[in-house]
Every structure is written in structure tokens, then in C-alpha cells.
mmCIF file of N, CA and C in Angstrom:
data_model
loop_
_atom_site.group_PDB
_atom_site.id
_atom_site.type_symbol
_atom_site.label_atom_id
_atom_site.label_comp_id
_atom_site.label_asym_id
_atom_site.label_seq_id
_atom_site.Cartn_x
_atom_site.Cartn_y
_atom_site.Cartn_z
ATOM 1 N N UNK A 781 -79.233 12.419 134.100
ATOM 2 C CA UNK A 781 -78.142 12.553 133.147
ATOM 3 C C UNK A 781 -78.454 11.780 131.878
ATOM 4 N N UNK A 782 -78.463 12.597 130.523
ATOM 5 C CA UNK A 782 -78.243 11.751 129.679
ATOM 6 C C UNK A 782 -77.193 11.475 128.877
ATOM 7 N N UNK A 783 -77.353 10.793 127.925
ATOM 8 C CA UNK A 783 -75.797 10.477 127.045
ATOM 9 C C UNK A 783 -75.745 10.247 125.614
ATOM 10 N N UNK A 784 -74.682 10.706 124.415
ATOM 11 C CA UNK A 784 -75.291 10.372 123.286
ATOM 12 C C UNK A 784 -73.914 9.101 123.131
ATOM 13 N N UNK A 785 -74.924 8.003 122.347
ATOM 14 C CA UNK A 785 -74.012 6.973 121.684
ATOM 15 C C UNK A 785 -73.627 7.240 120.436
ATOM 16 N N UNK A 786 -72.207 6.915 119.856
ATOM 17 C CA UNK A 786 -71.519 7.478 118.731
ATOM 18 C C UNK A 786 -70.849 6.524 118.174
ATOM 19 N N UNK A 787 -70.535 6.062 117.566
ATOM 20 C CA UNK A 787 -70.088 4.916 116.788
ATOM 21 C C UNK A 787 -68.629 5.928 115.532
ATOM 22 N N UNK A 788 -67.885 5.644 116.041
ATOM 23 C CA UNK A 788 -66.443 6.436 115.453
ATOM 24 C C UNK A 788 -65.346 5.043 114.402
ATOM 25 N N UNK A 789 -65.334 5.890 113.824
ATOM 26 C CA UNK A 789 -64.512 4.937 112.907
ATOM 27 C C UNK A 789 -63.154 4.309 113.340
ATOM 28 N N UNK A 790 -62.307 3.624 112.507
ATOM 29 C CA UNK A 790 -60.823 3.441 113.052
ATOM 30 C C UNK A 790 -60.425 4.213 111.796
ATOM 31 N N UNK A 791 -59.461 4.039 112.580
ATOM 32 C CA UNK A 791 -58.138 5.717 112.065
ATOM 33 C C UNK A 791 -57.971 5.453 110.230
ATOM 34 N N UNK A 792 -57.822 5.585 109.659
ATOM 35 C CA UNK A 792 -57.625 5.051 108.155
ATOM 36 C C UNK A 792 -58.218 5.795 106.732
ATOM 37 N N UNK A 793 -58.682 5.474 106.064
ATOM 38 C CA UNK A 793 -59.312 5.783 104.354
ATOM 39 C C UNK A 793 -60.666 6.618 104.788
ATOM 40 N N UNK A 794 -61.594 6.198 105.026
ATOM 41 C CA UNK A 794 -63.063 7.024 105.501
ATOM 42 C C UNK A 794 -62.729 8.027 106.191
ATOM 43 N N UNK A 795 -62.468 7.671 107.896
ATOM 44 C CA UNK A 795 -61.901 8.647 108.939
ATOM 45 C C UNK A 795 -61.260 9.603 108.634
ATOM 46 N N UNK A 796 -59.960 9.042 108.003
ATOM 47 C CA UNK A 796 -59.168 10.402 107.221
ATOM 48 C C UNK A 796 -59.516 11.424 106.563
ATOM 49 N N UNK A 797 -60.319 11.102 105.394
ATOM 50 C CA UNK A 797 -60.894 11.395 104.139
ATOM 51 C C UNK A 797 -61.677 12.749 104.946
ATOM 52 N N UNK A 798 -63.026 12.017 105.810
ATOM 53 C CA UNK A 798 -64.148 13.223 106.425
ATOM 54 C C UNK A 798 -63.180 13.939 107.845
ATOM 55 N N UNK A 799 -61.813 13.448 108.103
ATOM 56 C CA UNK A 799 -60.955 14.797 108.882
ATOM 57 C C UNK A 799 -60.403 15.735 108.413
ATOM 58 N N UNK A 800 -60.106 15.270 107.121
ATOM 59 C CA UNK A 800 -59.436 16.533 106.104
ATOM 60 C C UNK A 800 -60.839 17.721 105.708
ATOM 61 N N UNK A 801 -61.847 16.700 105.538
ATOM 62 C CA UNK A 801 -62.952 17.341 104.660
ATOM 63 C C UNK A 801 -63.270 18.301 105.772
ATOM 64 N N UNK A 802 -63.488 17.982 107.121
ATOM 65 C CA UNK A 802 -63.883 19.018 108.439
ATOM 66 C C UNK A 802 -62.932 20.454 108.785
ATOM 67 N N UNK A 803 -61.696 20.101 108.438
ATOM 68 C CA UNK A 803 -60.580 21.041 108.587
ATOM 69 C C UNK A 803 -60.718 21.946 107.310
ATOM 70 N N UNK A 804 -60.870 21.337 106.457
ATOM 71 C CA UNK A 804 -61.043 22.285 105.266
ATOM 72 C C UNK A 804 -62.788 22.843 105.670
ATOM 73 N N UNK A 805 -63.410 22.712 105.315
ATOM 74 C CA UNK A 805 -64.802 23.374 105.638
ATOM 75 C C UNK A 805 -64.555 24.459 106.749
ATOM 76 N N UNK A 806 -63.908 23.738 107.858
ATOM 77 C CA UNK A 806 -63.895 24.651 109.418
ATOM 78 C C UNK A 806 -63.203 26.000 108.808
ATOM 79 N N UNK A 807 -61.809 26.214 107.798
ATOM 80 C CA UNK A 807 -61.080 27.382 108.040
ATOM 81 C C UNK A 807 -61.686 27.847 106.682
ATOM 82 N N UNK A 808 -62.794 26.893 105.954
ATOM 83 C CA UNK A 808 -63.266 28.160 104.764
ATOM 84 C C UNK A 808 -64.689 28.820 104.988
ATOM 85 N N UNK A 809 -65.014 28.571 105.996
ATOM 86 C CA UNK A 809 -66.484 28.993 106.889
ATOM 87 C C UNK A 809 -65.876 30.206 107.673
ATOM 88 N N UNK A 810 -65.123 30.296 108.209
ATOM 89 C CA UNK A 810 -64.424 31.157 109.410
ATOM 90 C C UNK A 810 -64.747 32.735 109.228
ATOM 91 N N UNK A 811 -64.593 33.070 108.370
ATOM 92 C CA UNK A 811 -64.808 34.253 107.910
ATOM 93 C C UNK A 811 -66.182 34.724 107.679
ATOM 94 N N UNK A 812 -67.012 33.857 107.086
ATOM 95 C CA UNK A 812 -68.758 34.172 106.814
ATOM 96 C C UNK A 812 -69.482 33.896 108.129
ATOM 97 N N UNK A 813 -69.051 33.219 109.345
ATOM 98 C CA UNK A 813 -69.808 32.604 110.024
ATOM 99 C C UNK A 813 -69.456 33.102 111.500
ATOM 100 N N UNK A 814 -70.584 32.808 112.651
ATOM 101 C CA UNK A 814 -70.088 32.896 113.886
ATOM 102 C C UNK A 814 -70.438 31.289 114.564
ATOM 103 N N UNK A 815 -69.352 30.914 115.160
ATOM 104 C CA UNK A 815 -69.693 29.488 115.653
ATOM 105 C C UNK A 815 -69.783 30.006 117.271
ATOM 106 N N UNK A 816 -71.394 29.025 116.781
ATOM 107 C CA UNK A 816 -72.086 29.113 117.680
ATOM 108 C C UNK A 816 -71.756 28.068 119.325
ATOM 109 N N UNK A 817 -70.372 27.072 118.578
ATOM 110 C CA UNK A 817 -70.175 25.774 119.803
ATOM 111 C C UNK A 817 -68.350 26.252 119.651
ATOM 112 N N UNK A 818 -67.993 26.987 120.137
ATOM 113 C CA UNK A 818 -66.183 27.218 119.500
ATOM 114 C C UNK A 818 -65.398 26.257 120.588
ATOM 115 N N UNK A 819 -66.293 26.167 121.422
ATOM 116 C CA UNK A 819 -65.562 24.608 122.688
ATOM 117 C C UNK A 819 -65.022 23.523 121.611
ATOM 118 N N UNK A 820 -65.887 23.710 120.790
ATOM 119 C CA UNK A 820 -66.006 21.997 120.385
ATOM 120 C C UNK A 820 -64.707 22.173 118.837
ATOM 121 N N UNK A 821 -64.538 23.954 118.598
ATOM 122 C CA UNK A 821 -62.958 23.628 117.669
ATOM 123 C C UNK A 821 -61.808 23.275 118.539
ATOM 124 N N UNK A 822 -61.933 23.690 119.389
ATOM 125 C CA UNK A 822 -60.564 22.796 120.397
ATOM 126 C C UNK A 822 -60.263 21.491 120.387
ATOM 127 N N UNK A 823 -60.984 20.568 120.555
ATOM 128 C CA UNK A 823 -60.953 19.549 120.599
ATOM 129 C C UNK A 823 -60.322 18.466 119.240
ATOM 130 N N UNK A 824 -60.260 17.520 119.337
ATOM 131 C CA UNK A 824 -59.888 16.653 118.240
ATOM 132 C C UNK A 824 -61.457 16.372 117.749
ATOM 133 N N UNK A 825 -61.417 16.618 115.923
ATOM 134 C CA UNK A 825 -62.811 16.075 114.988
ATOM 135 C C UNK A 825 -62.825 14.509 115.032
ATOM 136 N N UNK A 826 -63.671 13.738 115.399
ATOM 137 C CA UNK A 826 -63.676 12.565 115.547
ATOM 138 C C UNK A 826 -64.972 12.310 114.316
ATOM 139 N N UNK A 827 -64.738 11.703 112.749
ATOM 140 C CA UNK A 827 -66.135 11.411 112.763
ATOM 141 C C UNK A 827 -67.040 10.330 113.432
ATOM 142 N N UNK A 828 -68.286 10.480 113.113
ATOM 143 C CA UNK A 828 -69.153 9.524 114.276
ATOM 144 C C UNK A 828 -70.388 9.042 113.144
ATOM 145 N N UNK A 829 -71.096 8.228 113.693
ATOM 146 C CA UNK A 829 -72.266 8.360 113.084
ATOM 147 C C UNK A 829 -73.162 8.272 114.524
ATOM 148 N N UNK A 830 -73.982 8.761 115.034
ATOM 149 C CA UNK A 830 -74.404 8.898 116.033
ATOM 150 C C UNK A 830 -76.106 7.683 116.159
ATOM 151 N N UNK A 831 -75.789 6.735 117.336
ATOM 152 C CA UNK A 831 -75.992 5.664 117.505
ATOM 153 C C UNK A 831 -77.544 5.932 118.358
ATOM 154 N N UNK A 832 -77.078 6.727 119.743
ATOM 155 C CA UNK A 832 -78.673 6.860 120.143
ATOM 156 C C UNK A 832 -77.971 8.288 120.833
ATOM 157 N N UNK A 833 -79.131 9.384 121.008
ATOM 158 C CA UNK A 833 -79.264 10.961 121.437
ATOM 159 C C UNK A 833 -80.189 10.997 122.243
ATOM 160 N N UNK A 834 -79.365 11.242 123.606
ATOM 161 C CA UNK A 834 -80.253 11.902 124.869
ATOM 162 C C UNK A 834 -81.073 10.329 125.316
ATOM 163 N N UNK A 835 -80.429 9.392 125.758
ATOM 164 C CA UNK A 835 -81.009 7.671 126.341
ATOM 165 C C UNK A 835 -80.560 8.309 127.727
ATOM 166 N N UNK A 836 -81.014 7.380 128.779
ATOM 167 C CA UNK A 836 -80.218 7.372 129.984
ATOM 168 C C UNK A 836 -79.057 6.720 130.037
ATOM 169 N N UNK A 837 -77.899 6.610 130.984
ATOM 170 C CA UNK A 837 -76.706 6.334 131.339
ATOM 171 C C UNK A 837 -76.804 4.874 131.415
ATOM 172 N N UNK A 838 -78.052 4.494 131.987
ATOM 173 C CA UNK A 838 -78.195 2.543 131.281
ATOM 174 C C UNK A 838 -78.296 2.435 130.325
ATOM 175 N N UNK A 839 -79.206 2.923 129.667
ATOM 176 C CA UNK A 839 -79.547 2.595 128.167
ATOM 177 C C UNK A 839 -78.525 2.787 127.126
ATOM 178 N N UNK A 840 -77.605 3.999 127.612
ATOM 179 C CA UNK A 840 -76.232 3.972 126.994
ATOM 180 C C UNK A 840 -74.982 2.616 126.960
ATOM 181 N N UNK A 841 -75.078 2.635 128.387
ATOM 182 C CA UNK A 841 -74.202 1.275 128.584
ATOM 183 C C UNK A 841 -74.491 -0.032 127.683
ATOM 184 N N UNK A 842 -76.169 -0.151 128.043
ATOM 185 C CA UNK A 842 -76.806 -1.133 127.473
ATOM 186 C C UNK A 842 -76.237 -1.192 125.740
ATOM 187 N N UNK A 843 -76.502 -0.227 124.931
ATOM 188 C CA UNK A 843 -76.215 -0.094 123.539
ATOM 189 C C UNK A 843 -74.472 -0.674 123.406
ATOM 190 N N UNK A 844 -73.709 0.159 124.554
ATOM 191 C CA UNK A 844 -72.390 -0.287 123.945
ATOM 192 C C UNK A 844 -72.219 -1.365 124.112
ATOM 193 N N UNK A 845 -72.381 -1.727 125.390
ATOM 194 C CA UNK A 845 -72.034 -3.218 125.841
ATOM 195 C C UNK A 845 -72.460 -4.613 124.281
ATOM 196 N N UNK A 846 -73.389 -3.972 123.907
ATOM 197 C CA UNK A 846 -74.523 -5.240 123.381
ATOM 198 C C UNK A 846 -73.668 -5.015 121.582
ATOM 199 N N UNK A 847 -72.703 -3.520 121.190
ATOM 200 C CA UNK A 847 -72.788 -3.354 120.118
ATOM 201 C C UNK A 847 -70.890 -4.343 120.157
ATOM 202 N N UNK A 848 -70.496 -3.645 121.090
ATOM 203 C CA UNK A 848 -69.371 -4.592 121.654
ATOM 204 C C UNK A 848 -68.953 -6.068 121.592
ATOM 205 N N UNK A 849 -70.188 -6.512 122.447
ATOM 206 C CA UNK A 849 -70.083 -8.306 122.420
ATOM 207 C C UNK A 849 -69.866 -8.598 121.243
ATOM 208 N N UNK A 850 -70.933 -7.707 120.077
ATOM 209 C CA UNK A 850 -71.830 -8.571 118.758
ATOM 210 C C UNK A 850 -70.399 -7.803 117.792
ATOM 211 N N UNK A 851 -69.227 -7.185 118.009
ATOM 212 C CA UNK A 851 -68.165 -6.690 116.950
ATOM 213 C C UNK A 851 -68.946 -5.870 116.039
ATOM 214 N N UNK A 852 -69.868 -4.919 116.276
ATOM 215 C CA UNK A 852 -71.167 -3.832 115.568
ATOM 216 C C UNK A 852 -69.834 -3.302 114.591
ATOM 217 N N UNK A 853 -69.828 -3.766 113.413
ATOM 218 C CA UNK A 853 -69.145 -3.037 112.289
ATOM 219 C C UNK A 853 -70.209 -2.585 111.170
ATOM 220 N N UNK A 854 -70.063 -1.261 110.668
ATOM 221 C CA UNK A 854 -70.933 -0.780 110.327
ATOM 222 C C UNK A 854 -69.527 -0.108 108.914
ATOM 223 N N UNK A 855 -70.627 -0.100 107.176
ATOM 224 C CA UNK A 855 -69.993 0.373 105.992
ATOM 225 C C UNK A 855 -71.465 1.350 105.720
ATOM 226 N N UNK A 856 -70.685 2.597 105.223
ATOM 227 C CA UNK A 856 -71.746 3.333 104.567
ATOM 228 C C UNK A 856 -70.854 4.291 103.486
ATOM 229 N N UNK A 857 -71.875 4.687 102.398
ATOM 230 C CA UNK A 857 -70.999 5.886 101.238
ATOM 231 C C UNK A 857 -70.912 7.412 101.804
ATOM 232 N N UNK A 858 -71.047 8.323 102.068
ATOM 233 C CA UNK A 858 -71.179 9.404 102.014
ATOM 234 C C UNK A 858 -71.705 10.025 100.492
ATOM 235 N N UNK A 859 -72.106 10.250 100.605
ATOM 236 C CA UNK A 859 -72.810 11.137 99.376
ATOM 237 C C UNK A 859 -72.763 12.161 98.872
ATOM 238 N N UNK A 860 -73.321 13.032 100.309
ATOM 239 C CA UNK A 860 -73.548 13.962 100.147
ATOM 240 C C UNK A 860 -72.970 14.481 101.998
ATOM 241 N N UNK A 861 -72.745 16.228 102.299
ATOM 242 C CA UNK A 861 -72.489 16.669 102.993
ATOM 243 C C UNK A 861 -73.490 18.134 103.275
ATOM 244 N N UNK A 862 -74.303 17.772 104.169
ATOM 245 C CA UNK A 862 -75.045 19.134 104.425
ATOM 246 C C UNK A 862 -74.674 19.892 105.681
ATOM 247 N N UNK A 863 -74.797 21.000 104.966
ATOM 248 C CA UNK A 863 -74.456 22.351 106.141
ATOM 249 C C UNK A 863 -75.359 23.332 106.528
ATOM 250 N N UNK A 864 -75.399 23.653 107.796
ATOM 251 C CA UNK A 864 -76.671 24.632 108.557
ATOM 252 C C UNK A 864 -76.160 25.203 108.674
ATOM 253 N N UNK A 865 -77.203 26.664 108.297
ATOM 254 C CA UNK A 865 -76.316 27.830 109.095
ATOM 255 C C UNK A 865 -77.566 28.458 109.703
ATOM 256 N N UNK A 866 -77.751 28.397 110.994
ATOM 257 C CA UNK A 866 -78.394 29.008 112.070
ATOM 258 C C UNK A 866 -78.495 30.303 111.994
ATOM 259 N N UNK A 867 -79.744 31.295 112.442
ATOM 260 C CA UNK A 867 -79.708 32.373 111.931
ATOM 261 C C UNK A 867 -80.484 32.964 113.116
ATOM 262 N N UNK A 868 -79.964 33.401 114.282
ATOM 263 C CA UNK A 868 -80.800 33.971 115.623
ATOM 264 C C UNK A 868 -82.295 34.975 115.044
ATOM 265 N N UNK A 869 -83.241 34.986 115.511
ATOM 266 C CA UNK A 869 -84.761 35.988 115.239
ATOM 267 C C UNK A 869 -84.873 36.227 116.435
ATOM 268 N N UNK A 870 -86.229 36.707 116.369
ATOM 269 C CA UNK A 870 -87.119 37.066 117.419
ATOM 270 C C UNK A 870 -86.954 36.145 118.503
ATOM 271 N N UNK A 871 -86.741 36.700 119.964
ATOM 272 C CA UNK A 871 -87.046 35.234 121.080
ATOM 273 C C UNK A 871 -86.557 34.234 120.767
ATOM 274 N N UNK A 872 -86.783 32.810 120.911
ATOM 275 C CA UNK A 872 -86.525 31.881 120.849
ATOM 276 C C UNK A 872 -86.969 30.945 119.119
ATOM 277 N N UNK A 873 -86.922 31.984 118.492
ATOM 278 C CA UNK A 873 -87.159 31.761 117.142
ATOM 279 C C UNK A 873 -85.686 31.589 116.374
ATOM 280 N N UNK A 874 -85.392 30.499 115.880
ATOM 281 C CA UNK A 874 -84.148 30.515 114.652
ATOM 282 C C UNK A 874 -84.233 29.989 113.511
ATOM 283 N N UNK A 875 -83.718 31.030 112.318
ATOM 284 C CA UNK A 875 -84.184 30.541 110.943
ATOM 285 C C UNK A 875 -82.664 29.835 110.674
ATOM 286 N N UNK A 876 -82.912 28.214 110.066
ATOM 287 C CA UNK A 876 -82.134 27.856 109.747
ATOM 288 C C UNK A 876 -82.500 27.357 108.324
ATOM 289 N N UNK A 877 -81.047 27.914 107.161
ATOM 290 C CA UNK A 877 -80.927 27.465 105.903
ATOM 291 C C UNK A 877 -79.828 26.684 105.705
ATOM 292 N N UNK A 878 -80.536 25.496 104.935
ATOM 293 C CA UNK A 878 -79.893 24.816 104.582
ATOM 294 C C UNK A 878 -78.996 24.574 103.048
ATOM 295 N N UNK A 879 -77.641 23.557 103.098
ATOM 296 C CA UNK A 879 -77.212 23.610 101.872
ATOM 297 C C UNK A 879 -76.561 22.361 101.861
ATOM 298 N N UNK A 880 -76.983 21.559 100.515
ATOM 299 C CA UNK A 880 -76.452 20.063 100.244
ATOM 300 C C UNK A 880 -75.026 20.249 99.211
ATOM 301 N N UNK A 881 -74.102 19.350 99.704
ATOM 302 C CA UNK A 881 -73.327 19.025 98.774
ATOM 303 C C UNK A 881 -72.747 17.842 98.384
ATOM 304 N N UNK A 882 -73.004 17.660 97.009
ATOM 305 C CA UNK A 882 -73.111 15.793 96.401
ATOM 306 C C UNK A 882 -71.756 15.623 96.129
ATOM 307 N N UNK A 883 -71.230 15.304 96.932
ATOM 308 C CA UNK A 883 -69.634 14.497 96.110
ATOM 309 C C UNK A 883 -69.572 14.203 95.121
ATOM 310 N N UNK A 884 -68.667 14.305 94.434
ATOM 311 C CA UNK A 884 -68.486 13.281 92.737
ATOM 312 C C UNK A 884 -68.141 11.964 92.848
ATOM 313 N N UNK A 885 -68.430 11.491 91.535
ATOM 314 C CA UNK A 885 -68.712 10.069 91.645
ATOM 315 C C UNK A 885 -69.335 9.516 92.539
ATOM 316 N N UNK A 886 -69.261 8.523 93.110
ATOM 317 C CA UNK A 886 -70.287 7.358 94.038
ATOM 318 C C UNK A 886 -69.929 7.468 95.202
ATOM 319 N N UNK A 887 -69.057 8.913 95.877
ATOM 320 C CA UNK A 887 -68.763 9.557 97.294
ATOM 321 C C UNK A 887 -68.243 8.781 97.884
ATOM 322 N N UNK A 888 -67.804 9.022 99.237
ATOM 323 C CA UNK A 888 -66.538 8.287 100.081
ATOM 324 C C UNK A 888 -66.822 7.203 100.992
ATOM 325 N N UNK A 889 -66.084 5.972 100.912
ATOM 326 C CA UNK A 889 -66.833 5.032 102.158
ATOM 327 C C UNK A 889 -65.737 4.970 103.489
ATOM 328 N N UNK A 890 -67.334 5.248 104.197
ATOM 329 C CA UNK A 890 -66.513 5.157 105.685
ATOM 330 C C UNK A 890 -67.384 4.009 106.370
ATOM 331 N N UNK A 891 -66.053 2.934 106.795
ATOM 332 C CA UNK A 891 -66.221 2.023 107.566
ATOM 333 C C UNK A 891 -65.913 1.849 108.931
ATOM 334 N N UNK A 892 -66.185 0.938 109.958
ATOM 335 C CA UNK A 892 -65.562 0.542 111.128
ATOM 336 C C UNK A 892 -65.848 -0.626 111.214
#
């Protein structure tokens, strides 16, 4: 079994800011796009910044436990917001294009 570590904000100014920004993106994509994970619109958007991908179930523990003790508060800007859009081919072939988008001014800070 593995596990991904995620580091999620508290509820407030950042958090808010990139939940509105997800809800808006999600219902202006809807129409051009097929989502490929639709489990995951059910759910509540949590942002994250993602800590460690695919560790074992110790090595997971290990990270929280250790980010826990030490109060792991973490500030960053947002900048920019990029979007994939996956594109099924041949077999196990997928063309994916990409597209950046730069916030104005000096972009949004999300803290925890």
C-alpha cells in the first residue's frame, strides 16, 4: 500500500481564494472537456500542496508525525495556474497540452 502526503491549508484568505478559483474553472471547463476522475467532483476541493507521492504507509506516518511535532507551517505566492488537458492516442499513448495562467499582480498567498 502506498500513500500520498498533502499538506492543506486552514480555512481562510489563500484556501478560500484557490476554492473559488477551482469551482469557477470546474463549471467553465464542463462543456469543452471529459473528466477523466468525476469521483473526485463529488467530493469537497481541499487545496494541498503535495508533500510526498506513492512512500509507504511508514514513511507516510513518518513525514506527518515529524511535520507535526516541528508545527511544519509553510507560505508560498501562487503565480501562476496550469492546466492539462489529456488527450487519449494510440494504446497506451496520451498527448497532453499544456496551458499557463499568470495571475495579476504578485498572485495569491497561500499559507498554513
Amino acid at each position: 500500500d502506498y500513500r500520498i502526503v498533502m499538506l492543506t491549508p486552514r480555512e481562510g484568505g489563500g484556501f478560500l481564494r484557490l476554492s473559488a478559483l477551482q469551482a469557477e474553472l470546474t463549471q467553465a471547463i464542463i462543456a469543452v472537456g471529459a473528466d477523466l476522475r468525476p469521483e473526485l467532483t463529488e467530493r469537497h476541493y481541499a487545496p494541498h500542496l503535495t508533500l510526498a507521492l506513492s512512500v509507504s504507509e511508514a514513511e507516510a506516518n513518518r513525514i506527518v508525525s515529524q511535520a507535526r511535532s516541528e508545527n511544519l507551517s509553510i507560505e508560498f505566492w501562487v503565480q501562476a495556474v496550469w492546466l492539462l488537458h489529456f488527450t487519449p492516442g494510440e494504446g497506451t499513448e496520451t498527448t497532453i497540452d499544456r496551458s499557463v495562467f499568470t495571475l495579476p499582480g504578485s498572485g495569491n498567498l497561500l499559507s498554513d
